[in-house]
Amino acid sequence: MAAPATARTGHVIGGRVIDESSERIEVVNPATEEVIGSVPAGTAADVDAAVTAASDAFGSWSATPVAERAAVVRRISEGLAARRDEIAATITAEMGSPITFATRVQASLPVATSAGLAGLLESGYSFSEEIGNSLVLREPVGVVGCITPWNYPLHQIVNKVVPALAAGCTVVLKPSEVAPLNANLLMEVLAEAGVPAGVVNLVHGVGPVVGEAIAAHPGIDMVSFTGSTRAGRRVSAVAAETIKRVALELGGKSANVVLDDADLGKAVKVGVANTYINGGQTCTAWTRMLVPADRHDEAVELAAAAAAKYTVGDPTDESTRIGPMSSAAQRDRVYDFLRQGVEEGATVAFGGPDATGLPERGAFVPPTVFAGVRPGMTIAQEEIFGPVLSILPYADEEEAVRIANSTIYGLAGAVFAADTDRAVEVAKRMRTGQVDVNGGAFNPMAPFGGYKQSGNGRELGKFGLEEFTELKAIQR
């Protein structure tokens, strides 16, 4: 197993590593509670320097032929693949994702998404088309500010930085201060892949300082943000002052609609797995399981049995299925929701706020199943971001769709049914950006993003690439 990158880590601005700040942000391993590294606490001045570097690099990078940009993106994918084990170990150390999952998903998905983007460019994707007497061009939007979260730290960075590069943009990146170490590994990969100095700049720091400076900066043409809906509102408000484009991928409270003809055993097993993926710290997790009222108790029994198989413990152990939450603060937040669920009348079928058997040290919470949940309960409305499943009964298909659409969110969802056509028709009625039917596989080239307060804009594939372009019409 590769050793994680745990060290003193700096900003990267204009191709230079800058690590002169006396004020540091400690990176804490949430499983051991030990400090494993630190990054500088960036300032608005650091952001300004990064914007200057990105602006200076924009002219030459935006003029680089598409074939050359495609070759760089291909080398980025290959570089990430070569460092997969080191990346996985780093993410496990800094935010607690179990090593098996970190290797299979956290470190491998960025390889797949960047390879897919390289393939798109290599296959002849055109940044122009003829419409009547107009030549319509897709040109790079300019300097892009990318602000990313801690739950899938490298995946979310690559989802923004690589398509921005492919489109011809330059970048100022602020990774999450909770899990920032992987970002410096990526900067090494970018340099080795031939990304010129200044094209991608890294500024560490906290959201209220560095994030706000990025959103407000007049030299940044677009902000791409992934995080909480609350923080997304703030990014939008600050960015509005300079009328820059804002792409948001925010929270979710996704519904898994189990129809009356579904294979209940499969639907529950897959549903529990999706809820607990990455310790439940997944914006697309199907945290609400909607089941026919007359099968509610059976579904609860199946879910509790499935939850019992999710071992909680040391994330470096390959048998661990749920590691710690990303931080002590996130652990405490999840426990607050567990207690609120009980106070509002939900039944604990497994786990819950009084569960025992967890490691004595670390930010651990129990995998939990709540039964008899009503649509208006807090645990059925708010994003918990932990391994917590709410099971809600419904009377008929109409009510199921109504409940599924009854939150402020609309990021993902699922439908299980014996009749696939029926499931697809229900999926079409769900106000959400992505729906899996009968456990359909994740497609890294399909558009990803939300309806309502889950955000705006799309990531992945050609849709993610086009987010970083402006349209120009030339009439002849």
XYZ file of C-alpha atoms in Angstrom:
476
model
C 0.000 0.000 0.000
C 1.350 3.407 -0.962
C 2.129 5.947 1.722
C -0.108 9.022 1.822
C 1.254 12.438 0.964
C 1.314 14.062 4.405
C 3.502 17.123 4.547
C 3.746 20.872 4.701
C 2.129 21.994 1.481
C 1.987 25.383 -0.240
C 0.116 27.438 -2.794
C 1.119 27.051 -6.431
C 0.988 30.394 -8.261
C 2.507 30.993 -11.667
C 4.243 27.635 -11.470
C 6.000 28.407 -8.172
C 5.292 26.719 -4.852
C 4.721 29.474 -2.298
C 4.858 28.361 1.302
C 5.831 31.474 3.212
C 2.665 32.023 5.262
C 3.112 31.892 9.010
C -0.575 31.183 9.498
C -1.289 27.516 8.806
C -4.383 25.327 8.520
C -3.837 21.926 10.083
C -5.031 18.816 8.269
C -6.395 16.249 10.737
C -6.832 12.528 10.116
C -10.442 12.016 11.272
C -9.831 8.377 12.208
C -6.847 8.982 14.487
C -7.415 12.663 15.355
C -3.737 13.278 14.544
C -2.428 16.246 12.573
C -0.943 14.835 9.359
C -0.057 18.005 7.489
C -0.758 21.675 7.005
C -1.410 24.215 4.291
C -1.064 27.996 4.306
C -4.087 30.097 5.162
C -4.446 32.018 1.930
C -5.458 35.664 1.674
C -7.151 37.922 -0.842
C -3.668 39.009 -1.901
C -2.806 35.399 -2.758
C -5.952 35.178 -4.855
C -5.029 38.404 -6.618
C -1.587 37.036 -7.462
C -3.137 33.817 -8.761
C -5.613 35.726 -10.924
C -2.782 37.784 -12.387
C -0.864 34.597 -13.239
C -3.961 32.994 -14.787
C -4.741 36.141 -16.787
C -1.165 36.323 -18.093
C -1.318 32.671 -19.175
C -4.749 32.875 -20.805
C -3.711 34.317 -24.157
C -1.267 31.571 -25.063
C -3.234 28.683 -23.525
C -6.534 29.679 -25.161
C -4.726 29.796 -28.521
C -3.218 26.319 -28.067
C -4.619 23.959 -30.734
C -7.336 21.600 -29.554
C -5.233 18.555 -30.473
C -2.460 19.749 -28.158
C -4.915 20.409 -25.319
C -6.355 16.918 -25.868
C -2.874 15.431 -25.594
C -2.318 17.254 -22.311
C -5.645 15.989 -20.934
C -4.698 12.446 -21.976
C -1.387 12.750 -20.123
C -3.205 14.084 -17.051
C -5.379 10.952 -17.010
C -2.319 8.735 -17.381
C -0.478 10.619 -14.637
C -3.388 10.222 -12.247
C -3.553 6.505 -13.024
C 0.155 6.115 -12.286
C -0.282 7.687 -8.833
C -3.591 6.014 -7.994
C -2.438 4.260 -4.831
C -0.709 7.341 -3.416
C -3.778 9.452 -4.159
C -6.099 6.918 -2.527
C -3.953 6.671 0.611
C -3.820 10.462 0.849
C -7.593 10.856 0.603
C -8.109 8.100 3.190
C -5.727 9.882 5.551
C -7.153 13.369 5.144
C -10.915 12.709 5.051
C -11.435 9.092 6.123
C -12.780 7.420 3.011
C -12.186 3.641 3.383
C -9.104 2.607 1.426
C -10.930 0.106 -0.770
C -13.446 2.753 -1.807
C -10.759 5.420 -2.065
C -8.799 3.229 -4.481
C -11.770 2.038 -6.524
C -13.622 5.372 -6.711
C -11.899 8.383 -5.155
C -8.634 7.861 -7.056
C -9.973 6.006 -10.099
C -12.979 8.086 -11.108
C -10.838 11.151 -11.965
C -8.822 8.898 -14.274
C -12.000 7.816 -16.061
C -13.549 11.278 -16.366
C -10.368 12.885 -17.691
C -9.799 9.985 -20.115
C -13.365 10.383 -21.353
C -12.811 14.073 -21.943
C -9.579 13.385 -23.808
C -11.457 10.894 -25.960
C -14.157 13.452 -26.681
C -11.600 15.963 -27.957
C -9.678 13.300 -29.868
C -12.854 12.096 -31.595
C -13.259 15.434 -33.353
C -15.494 17.443 -30.998
C -15.924 20.790 -32.702
C -15.922 24.159 -30.990
C -17.728 25.668 -34.004
C -20.738 25.052 -36.244
C -22.457 26.697 -39.200
C -26.017 27.941 -38.668
C -27.333 29.645 -41.782
C -25.048 32.550 -42.565
C -23.520 32.443 -39.068
C -20.333 30.870 -37.835
C -21.096 29.952 -34.215
C -18.031 29.553 -32.023
C -17.550 28.133 -28.552
C -14.694 30.125 -27.050
C -13.112 29.735 -23.591
C -14.968 31.731 -20.959
C -11.678 33.069 -19.533
C -10.214 32.767 -16.056
C -12.207 30.287 -13.996
C -12.368 30.155 -10.201
C -12.917 26.594 -8.943
C -14.030 26.045 -5.346
C -14.272 22.394 -4.349
C -15.459 20.259 -1.390
C -13.931 17.572 0.815
C -16.177 14.549 0.200
C -14.807 13.535 -3.227
C -11.931 15.981 -3.178
C -9.905 15.010 -6.243
C -12.911 13.940 -8.317
C -14.573 17.313 -7.820
C -11.365 19.187 -8.656
C -10.800 17.177 -11.842
C -14.473 17.633 -12.838
C -13.827 21.369 -12.996
C -10.153 21.934 -13.755
C -9.732 19.436 -16.601
C -12.734 20.516 -18.728
C -11.779 24.143 -18.108
C -8.309 23.347 -19.462
C -9.794 21.440 -22.382
C -11.941 24.455 -23.263
C -8.882 26.725 -23.254
C -9.505 28.427 -19.903
C -7.048 29.140 -17.123
C -7.825 28.395 -13.489
C -7.579 29.564 -9.897
C -8.376 26.610 -7.629
C -9.357 26.628 -3.966
C -9.683 23.074 -2.612
C -11.383 22.306 0.682
C -9.201 23.091 3.671
C -10.461 19.840 5.255
C -8.901 17.653 2.527
C -6.381 19.795 0.616
C -3.344 17.522 0.277
C -4.557 15.686 -2.827
C -4.709 18.996 -4.696
C -0.954 19.401 -4.502
C -0.522 15.894 -5.892
C -2.700 16.953 -8.825
C -0.565 20.055 -9.385
C 2.467 17.785 -9.743
C 0.578 15.633 -12.270
C -0.464 18.738 -14.235
C 3.109 19.992 -14.451
C 4.356 16.569 -15.573
C 1.585 16.455 -18.206
C 2.811 19.694 -19.744
C 0.337 22.240 -18.368
C 2.255 25.535 -18.613
C 3.014 27.586 -15.516
C 0.172 29.905 -14.565
C -2.518 27.982 -16.413
C -3.673 26.332 -13.162
C -2.995 28.092 -9.872
C -3.703 26.694 -6.412
C -4.600 28.846 -3.403
C -5.311 27.126 -0.101
C -7.536 28.680 2.536
C -10.984 28.962 4.039
C -14.178 29.837 2.208
C -14.956 33.172 3.926
C -11.530 34.492 2.897
C -10.232 32.764 -0.236
C -13.594 31.575 -1.560
C -15.118 35.034 -1.207
C -12.089 36.655 -2.850
C -12.425 34.308 -5.832
C -16.164 34.898 -6.174
C -15.728 38.671 -5.934
C -12.625 39.129 -8.073
C -13.285 41.181 -11.232
C -10.514 39.301 -13.047
C -12.326 35.980 -12.706
C -14.858 35.389 -15.467
C -16.629 32.341 -14.034
C -16.938 30.531 -10.717
C -17.581 26.797 -10.553
C -18.552 25.789 -7.016
C -19.427 22.486 -5.402
C -20.552 22.427 -1.784
C -23.504 23.110 0.457
C -26.584 24.961 -0.726
C -25.996 27.577 1.968
C -22.479 28.286 0.710
C -23.710 28.216 -2.888
C -26.152 31.012 -2.116
C -23.283 33.102 -0.789
C -21.086 32.428 -3.818
C -23.951 33.469 -6.100
C -24.580 36.668 -4.158
C -20.918 37.716 -4.143
C -20.368 36.798 -7.804
C -23.436 38.790 -8.866
C -21.598 42.027 -8.134
C -19.401 41.443 -11.197
C -22.065 39.620 -13.280
C -19.805 36.603 -13.723
C -21.118 33.209 -14.681
C -21.719 30.838 -11.770
C -22.043 27.058 -11.987
C -23.255 25.367 -8.811
C -23.388 21.720 -7.733
C -25.028 21.775 -4.320
C -26.893 19.575 -1.876
C -29.221 16.673 -2.406
C -31.943 14.675 -0.663
C -32.471 12.034 -3.288
C -35.442 9.678 -3.322
C -35.244 5.969 -4.098
C -38.773 5.159 -5.289
C -39.500 1.447 -4.894
C -42.639 0.643 -6.891
C -45.100 -2.065 -5.888
C -43.881 -4.568 -8.497
C -40.184 -4.161 -7.681
C -37.865 -6.870 -6.402
C -37.862 -5.506 -2.861
C -34.776 -7.414 -1.780
C -32.678 -5.974 -4.612
C -34.114 -2.480 -4.239
C -33.333 -2.357 -0.526
C -29.868 -3.880 -0.827
C -28.809 -1.509 -3.603
C -30.562 1.388 -1.891
C -28.745 0.879 1.414
C -25.426 0.583 -0.409
C -26.040 3.853 -2.221
C -27.072 5.607 0.986
C -23.920 4.525 2.822
C -21.470 5.098 -0.029
C -18.439 7.084 1.187
C -19.913 7.004 4.685
C -23.039 8.724 3.391
C -20.967 11.796 2.545
C -22.250 11.832 -1.017
C -24.494 14.524 -2.484
C -26.290 11.999 -4.711
C -26.941 9.430 -1.945
C -30.474 7.989 -2.011
C -31.185 8.977 1.576
C -34.979 8.653 1.280
C -36.361 5.194 0.465
C -40.009 5.399 -0.586
C -41.858 2.072 -0.296
C -45.509 0.968 -0.599
C -47.160 1.299 2.796
C -48.127 -2.384 2.883
C -44.470 -3.383 2.406
C -42.956 -0.815 4.767
C -42.229 -3.217 7.615
C -40.681 -5.776 5.270
C -38.470 -3.089 3.738
C -37.392 -1.893 7.180
C -36.441 -5.425 8.216
C -34.400 -5.908 5.048
C -32.706 -2.514 5.433
C -31.763 -3.138 9.064
C -30.259 -6.504 8.131
C -28.297 -4.906 5.310
C -27.081 -2.063 7.547
C -25.722 -4.572 10.047
C -23.207 -5.737 7.440
C -21.595 -2.293 7.124
C -18.528 -2.518 9.324
C -17.393 0.759 10.858
C -13.758 1.232 11.692
C -10.198 1.885 10.588
C -10.388 3.253 7.035
C -6.975 1.795 6.173
C -8.371 -1.726 6.738
C -9.517 -3.113 3.392
C -12.550 -4.783 5.030
C -13.923 -1.523 6.450
C -17.051 -0.313 4.685
C -17.697 2.894 6.653
C -14.848 5.021 7.949
C -15.070 8.164 10.050
C -16.890 11.277 9.035
C -14.536 13.819 7.485
C -14.118 15.726 10.743
C -15.294 15.940 14.328
C -17.558 18.821 13.308
C -19.248 16.654 10.665
C -19.647 13.814 13.176
C -21.369 16.147 15.609
C -23.637 17.459 12.859
C -24.770 13.950 11.955
C -25.478 13.110 15.606
C -27.613 16.240 15.887
C -29.754 14.927 13.015
C -29.984 11.470 14.606
C -31.304 12.970 17.819
C -33.701 15.212 15.912
C -35.085 12.209 14.036
C -35.929 10.503 17.317
C -37.401 13.678 18.814
C -39.698 14.140 15.798
C -41.081 10.622 16.089
C -39.139 8.472 13.629
C -38.407 4.903 14.726
C -34.798 3.746 14.936
C -34.637 0.398 13.151
C -30.857 0.206 13.270
C -28.070 2.358 14.696
C -29.294 5.705 15.944
C -27.912 8.227 18.418
C -27.466 5.670 21.209
C -25.732 2.970 19.182
C -22.659 1.343 20.712
C -19.655 -0.541 19.415
C -17.951 2.315 17.591
C -14.198 2.969 17.827
C -13.364 4.963 20.934
C -11.288 7.471 19.007
C -12.164 9.255 15.788
C -15.107 10.952 14.079
C -17.263 7.835 13.780
C -21.051 7.574 13.608
C -23.249 4.483 13.336
C -24.958 3.481 10.085
C -28.597 4.218 10.816
C -32.010 3.256 9.463
C -35.081 5.280 10.428
C -38.533 3.784 9.860
C -41.978 5.385 9.699
C -40.527 8.679 8.488
C -43.006 11.346 7.428
C -42.213 13.678 4.497
C -42.150 16.804 6.636
C -39.632 15.534 9.195
C -36.252 17.230 9.295
C -34.449 13.991 8.447
C -36.605 13.721 5.301
C -35.979 17.301 4.209
C -32.419 18.291 5.089
C -29.167 16.885 3.759
C -27.510 14.998 6.616
C -24.291 13.946 4.844
C -23.797 10.808 6.881
C -24.836 7.120 6.755
C -28.497 7.752 7.555
C -31.422 6.201 5.650
C -35.024 7.340 6.066
C -37.760 4.936 4.973
C -41.057 6.590 4.037
C -44.312 4.729 3.238
C -46.584 5.880 0.421
C -50.144 4.986 -0.596
C -49.867 4.943 -4.399
C -47.637 5.973 -7.291
C -48.980 9.526 -7.360
C -48.103 10.037 -3.720
C -44.669 8.499 -4.270
C -43.860 11.014 -6.998
C -45.254 13.855 -4.887
C -43.068 12.864 -1.911
C -40.026 12.405 -4.131
C -40.441 15.989 -5.379
C -41.260 17.484 -1.969
C -37.836 18.861 -1.007
C -35.887 21.946 -2.087
C -33.373 19.638 -3.754
C -33.251 17.835 -7.091
C -29.857 16.265 -7.681
C -30.335 12.514 -8.104
C -32.730 9.660 -7.465
C -33.701 6.110 -8.296
C -36.657 4.008 -9.343
C -36.991 0.241 -8.935
C -39.706 -1.712 -10.752
C -40.218 -5.015 -12.549
C -41.557 -3.069 -15.528
C -38.636 -0.974 -16.792
C -40.847 1.179 -19.004
C -43.014 2.052 -16.019
C -39.911 2.914 -14.000
C -38.671 5.221 -16.762
C -42.027 7.013 -16.857
C -41.817 7.627 -13.101
C -38.195 8.792 -13.506
C -39.348 11.353 -16.072
C -41.728 12.828 -13.496
C -39.024 13.284 -10.863
C -37.698 16.858 -10.702
C -34.074 15.871 -10.439
C -30.977 15.910 -12.603
C -30.114 12.224 -12.668
C -32.178 9.086 -12.032
C -30.957 5.479 -11.939
C -33.471 2.812 -12.966
C -33.062 -0.598 -11.336
C -29.507 0.224 -10.290
C -28.301 1.643 -13.610
C -24.541 2.189 -13.682
C -22.921 5.595 -13.276
C -21.969 7.097 -16.640
C -19.000 9.502 -16.426
C -19.899 11.043 -19.794
C -23.548 11.789 -18.960
C -24.547 15.253 -17.658
C -24.374 15.639 -13.886
C -26.084 18.438 -11.978
C -29.253 19.474 -10.242
C -32.673 21.044 -10.392
C -34.012 23.567 -7.878
C -31.654 24.332 -4.978
C -29.303 21.524 -5.946
C -27.678 24.013 -8.273
C -27.372 24.982 -11.907
C -25.123 24.011 -14.762
C -23.797 20.540 -15.590
C -20.547 18.645 -15.207
C -19.009 15.651 -17.042
C -18.618 14.840 -20.721
C -19.365 17.389 -23.406
C -21.904 19.069 -21.141
C -19.240 19.814 -18.542
C -16.859 21.007 -21.237
C -19.411 23.410 -22.683
C -20.016 25.023 -19.274
C -16.602 26.645 -19.673
C -17.304 28.212 -23.060
C -18.907 31.400 -24.343
C -20.913 31.460 -27.569
C -20.020 33.873 -30.350
C -21.930 34.296 -33.643
C -20.137 35.709 -36.681
C -22.479 36.652 -39.545
C -21.086 36.596 -43.096
